[in-house]
XYZ file of N, CA and C in Angstrom:
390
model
N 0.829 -1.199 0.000
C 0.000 0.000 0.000
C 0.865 1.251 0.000
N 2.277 1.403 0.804
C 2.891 2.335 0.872
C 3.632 2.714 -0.621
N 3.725 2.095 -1.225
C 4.718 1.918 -2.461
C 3.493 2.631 -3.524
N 2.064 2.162 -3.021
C 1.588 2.542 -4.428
C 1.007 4.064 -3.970
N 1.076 4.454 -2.784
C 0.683 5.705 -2.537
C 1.930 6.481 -2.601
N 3.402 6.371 -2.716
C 4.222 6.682 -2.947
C 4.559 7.051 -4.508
N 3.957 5.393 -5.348
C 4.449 5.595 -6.686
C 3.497 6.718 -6.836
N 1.934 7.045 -6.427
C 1.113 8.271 -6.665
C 1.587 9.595 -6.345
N 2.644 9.695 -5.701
C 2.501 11.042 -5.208
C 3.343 11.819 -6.648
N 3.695 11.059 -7.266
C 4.559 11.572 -8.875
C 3.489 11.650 -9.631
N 2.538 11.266 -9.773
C 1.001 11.713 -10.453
C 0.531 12.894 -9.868
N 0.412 13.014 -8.551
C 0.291 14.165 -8.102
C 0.845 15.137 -8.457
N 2.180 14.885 -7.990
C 2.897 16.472 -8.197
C 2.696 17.531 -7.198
N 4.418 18.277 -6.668
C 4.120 18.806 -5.804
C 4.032 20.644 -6.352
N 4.206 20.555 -7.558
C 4.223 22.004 -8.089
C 3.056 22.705 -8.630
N 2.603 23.681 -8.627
C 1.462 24.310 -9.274
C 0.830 23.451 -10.648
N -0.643 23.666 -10.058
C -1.274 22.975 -11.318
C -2.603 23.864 -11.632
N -2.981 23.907 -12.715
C -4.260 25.020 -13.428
C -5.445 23.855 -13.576
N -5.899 24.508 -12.439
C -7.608 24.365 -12.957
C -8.311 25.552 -13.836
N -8.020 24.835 -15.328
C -8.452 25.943 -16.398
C -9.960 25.727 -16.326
N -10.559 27.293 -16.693
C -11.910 27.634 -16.799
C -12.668 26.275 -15.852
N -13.140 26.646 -14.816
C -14.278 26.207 -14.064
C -14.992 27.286 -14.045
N -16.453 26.403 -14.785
C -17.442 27.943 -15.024
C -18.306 27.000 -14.261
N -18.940 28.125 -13.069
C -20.469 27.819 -12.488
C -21.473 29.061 -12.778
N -22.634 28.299 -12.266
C -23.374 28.944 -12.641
C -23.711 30.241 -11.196
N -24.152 31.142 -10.982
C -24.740 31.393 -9.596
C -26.319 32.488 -10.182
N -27.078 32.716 -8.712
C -27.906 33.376 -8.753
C -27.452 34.812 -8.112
N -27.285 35.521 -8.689
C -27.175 37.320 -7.659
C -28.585 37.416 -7.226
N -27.973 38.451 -5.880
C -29.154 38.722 -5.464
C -30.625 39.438 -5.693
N -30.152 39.643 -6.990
C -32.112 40.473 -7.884
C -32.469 38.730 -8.870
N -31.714 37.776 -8.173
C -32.353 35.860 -9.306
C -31.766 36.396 -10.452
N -31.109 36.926 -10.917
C -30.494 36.878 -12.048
C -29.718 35.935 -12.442
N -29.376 35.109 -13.542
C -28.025 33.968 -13.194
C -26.834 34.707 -14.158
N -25.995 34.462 -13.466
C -24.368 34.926 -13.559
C -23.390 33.739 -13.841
N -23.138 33.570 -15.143
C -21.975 32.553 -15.349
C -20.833 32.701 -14.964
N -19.550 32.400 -14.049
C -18.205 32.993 -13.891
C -17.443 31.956 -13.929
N -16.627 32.415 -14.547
C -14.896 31.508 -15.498
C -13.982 31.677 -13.606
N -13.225 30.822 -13.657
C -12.377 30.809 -12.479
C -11.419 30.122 -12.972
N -10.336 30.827 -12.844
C -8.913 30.383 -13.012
C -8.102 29.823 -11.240
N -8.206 28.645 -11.363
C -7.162 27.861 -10.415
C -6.077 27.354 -10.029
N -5.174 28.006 -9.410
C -4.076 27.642 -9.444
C -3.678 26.682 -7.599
N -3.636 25.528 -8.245
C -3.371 24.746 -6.836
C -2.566 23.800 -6.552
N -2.429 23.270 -5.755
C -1.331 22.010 -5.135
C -1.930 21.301 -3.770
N -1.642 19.694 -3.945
C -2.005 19.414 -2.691
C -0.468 19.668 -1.324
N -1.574 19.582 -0.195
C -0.314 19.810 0.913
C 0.376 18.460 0.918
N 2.224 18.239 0.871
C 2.587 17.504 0.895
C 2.426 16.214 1.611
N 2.326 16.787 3.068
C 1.550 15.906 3.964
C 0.797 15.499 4.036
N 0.166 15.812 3.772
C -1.012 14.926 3.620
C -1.781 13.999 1.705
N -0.730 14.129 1.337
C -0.751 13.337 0.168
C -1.278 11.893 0.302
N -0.955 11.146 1.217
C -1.485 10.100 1.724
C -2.893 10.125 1.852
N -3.100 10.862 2.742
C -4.984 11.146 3.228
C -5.662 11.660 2.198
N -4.908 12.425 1.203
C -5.829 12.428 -0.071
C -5.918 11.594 -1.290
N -5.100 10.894 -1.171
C -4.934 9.450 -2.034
C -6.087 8.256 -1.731
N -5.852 8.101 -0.321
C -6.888 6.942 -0.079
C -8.368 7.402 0.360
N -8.401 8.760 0.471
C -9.964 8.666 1.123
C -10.684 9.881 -0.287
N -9.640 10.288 -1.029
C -10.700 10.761 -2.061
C -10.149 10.572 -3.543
N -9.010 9.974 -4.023
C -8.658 9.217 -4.571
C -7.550 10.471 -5.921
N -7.210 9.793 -6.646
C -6.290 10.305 -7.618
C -6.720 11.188 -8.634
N -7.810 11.593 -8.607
C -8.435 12.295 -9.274
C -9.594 13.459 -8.488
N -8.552 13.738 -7.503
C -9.107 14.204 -6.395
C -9.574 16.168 -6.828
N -8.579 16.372 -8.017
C -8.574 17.525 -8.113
C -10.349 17.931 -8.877
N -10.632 16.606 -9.619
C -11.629 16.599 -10.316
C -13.012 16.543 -9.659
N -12.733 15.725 -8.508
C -13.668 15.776 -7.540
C -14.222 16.560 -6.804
N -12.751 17.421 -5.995
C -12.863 18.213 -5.100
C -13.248 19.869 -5.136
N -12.288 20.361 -6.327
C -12.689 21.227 -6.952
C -14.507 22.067 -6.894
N -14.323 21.327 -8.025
C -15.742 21.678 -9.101
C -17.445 21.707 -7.639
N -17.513 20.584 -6.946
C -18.333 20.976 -5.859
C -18.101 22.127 -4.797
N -16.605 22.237 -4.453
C -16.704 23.555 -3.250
C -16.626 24.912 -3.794
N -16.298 24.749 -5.413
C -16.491 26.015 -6.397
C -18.163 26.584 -6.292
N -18.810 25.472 -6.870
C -20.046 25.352 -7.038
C -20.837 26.293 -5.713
N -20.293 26.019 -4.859
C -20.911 26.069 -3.188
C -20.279 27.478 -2.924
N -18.808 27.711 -3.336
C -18.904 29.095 -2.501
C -19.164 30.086 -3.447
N -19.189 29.732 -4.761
C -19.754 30.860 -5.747
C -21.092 31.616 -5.066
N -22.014 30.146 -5.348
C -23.321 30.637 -5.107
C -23.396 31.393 -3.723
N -22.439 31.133 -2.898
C -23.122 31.733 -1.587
C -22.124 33.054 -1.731
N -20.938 33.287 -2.064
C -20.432 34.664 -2.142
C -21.676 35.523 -3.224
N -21.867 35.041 -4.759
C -22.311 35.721 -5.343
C -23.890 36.268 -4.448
N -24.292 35.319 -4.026
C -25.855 35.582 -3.452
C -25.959 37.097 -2.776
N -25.113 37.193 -2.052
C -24.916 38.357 -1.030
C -24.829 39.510 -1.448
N -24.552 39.463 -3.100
C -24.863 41.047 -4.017
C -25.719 40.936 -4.865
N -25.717 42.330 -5.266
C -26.792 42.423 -6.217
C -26.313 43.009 -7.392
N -26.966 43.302 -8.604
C -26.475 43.419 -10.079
C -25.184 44.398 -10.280
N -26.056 45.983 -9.535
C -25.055 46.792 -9.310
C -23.616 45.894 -8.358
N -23.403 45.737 -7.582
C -22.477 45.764 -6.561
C -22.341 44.389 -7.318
N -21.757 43.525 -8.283
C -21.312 42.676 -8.756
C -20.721 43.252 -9.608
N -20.791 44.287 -10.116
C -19.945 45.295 -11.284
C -19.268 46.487 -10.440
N -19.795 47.187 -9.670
C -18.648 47.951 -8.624
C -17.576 47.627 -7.585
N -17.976 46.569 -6.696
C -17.744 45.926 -5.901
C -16.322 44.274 -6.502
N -16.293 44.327 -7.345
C -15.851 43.449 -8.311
C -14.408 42.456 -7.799
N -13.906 43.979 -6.735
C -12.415 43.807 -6.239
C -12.777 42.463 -4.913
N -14.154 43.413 -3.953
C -14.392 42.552 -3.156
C -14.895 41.232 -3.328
N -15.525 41.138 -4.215
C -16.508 40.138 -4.924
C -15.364 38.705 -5.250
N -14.576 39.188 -5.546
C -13.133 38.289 -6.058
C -12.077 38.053 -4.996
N -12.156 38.872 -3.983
C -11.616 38.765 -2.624
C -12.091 37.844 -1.869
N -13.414 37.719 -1.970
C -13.958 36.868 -0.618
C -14.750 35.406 -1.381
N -14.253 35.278 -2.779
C -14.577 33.939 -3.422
C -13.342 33.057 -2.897
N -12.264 34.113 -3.452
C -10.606 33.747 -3.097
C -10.640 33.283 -1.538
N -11.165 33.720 -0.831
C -10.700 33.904 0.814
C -11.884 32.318 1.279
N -12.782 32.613 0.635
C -13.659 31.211 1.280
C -13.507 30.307 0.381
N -12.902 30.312 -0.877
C -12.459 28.939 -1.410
C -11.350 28.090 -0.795
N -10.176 29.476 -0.736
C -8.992 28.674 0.099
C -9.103 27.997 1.332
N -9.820 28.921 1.578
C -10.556 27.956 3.251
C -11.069 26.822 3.266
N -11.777 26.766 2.092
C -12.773 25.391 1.883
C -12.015 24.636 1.454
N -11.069 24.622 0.369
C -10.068 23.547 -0.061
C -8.833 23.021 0.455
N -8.599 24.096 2.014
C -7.862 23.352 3.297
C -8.275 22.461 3.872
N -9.630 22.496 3.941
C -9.973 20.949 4.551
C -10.453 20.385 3.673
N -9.678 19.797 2.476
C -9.305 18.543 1.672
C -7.953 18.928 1.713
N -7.386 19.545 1.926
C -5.501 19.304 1.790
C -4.987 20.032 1.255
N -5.772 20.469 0.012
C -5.496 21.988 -1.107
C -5.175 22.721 -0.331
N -4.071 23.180 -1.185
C -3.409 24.519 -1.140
C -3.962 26.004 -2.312
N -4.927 26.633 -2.698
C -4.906 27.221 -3.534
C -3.856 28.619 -3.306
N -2.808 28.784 -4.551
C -2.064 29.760 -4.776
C -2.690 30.924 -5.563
N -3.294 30.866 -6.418
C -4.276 31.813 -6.656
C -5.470 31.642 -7.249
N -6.440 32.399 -6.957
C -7.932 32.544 -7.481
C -8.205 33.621 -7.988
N -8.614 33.198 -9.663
C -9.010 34.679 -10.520
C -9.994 34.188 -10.879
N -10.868 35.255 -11.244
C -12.518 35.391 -11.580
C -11.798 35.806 -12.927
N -12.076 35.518 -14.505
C -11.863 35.541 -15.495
C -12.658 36.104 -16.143
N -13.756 35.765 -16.109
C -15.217 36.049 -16.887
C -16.329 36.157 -16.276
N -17.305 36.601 -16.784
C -18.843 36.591 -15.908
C -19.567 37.298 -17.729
N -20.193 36.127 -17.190
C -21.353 36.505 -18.863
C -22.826 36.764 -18.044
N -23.748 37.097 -18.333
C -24.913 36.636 -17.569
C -25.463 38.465 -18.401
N -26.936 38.326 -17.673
C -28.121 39.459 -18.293
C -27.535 40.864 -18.090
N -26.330 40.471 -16.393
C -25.836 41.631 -16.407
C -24.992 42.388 -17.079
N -24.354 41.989 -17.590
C -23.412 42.439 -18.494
C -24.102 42.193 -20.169
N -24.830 42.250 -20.294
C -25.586 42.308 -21.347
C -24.561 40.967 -22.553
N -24.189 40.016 -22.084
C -23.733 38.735 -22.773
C -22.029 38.807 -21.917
N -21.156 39.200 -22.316
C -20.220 38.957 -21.463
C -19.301 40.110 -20.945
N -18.002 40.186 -20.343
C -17.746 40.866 -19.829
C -16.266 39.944 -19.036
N -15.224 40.483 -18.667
C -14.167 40.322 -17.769
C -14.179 41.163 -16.743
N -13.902 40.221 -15.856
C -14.318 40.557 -14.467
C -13.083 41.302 -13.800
């Protein structure tokens, strides 16, 4: 068991890796829906390479990702509204960044950076960079 969670940790990799375009969907707060592009840049914690091997497996980035994206989009985006998703933009991208990294510490992730890329939706009348 040690050998093959060992030979994994070279699949892993301990250097930066891109989670290109993860687009979710969210609702702002006037029900509008807001598509946003997220650029990911992450790594698991060395230490715990083990505990993420056997309890969520080698394809953990695929797993883990895309649901706590899903989850803190919607609940950061919820908290504004049309205006203050276009003024507010700095904070808006601050506190996706700040409660993702949080959320992907307890799976082991390390995120190095979080960019908001895009946002298409009614508000921006089709698309727009965020």
């Amino acid at each position: 068991m040690a050998a093959k969670v060992f030979e994994s940790i070279g699949k892993f990799g301990l250097a930066l890796a891109v989670a290109g375009g993860v687009v979710n969907s969210a609702l702002y707060n006037d029900l509008q829906n807001v598509n946003i592009t997220l650029r990911i840049l992450f790594r698991p914690v060395a230490s715990q390479l083990p505990r993420i091997f056997t309890s969520i497996g080698e394809d953990y980035d695929e797993r883990v990702l895309p649901s706590i994206t899903t989850e803190i989009l919607k609940s950061v985006v919820a908290r504004f509204d049309a205006g203050e998703l276009i003024t507010q933009r700095e904070l808006v991208s601050r506190q996706v960044s700040d409660d993702l990294t949080e959320r992907a510490a307890t799976f082991g992730l390390i995120l190095d950076d979080v960019s908001l890329v895009r946002a298409t939706g009614s508000l921006w009348g089709g698309a727009a960079a965020v």
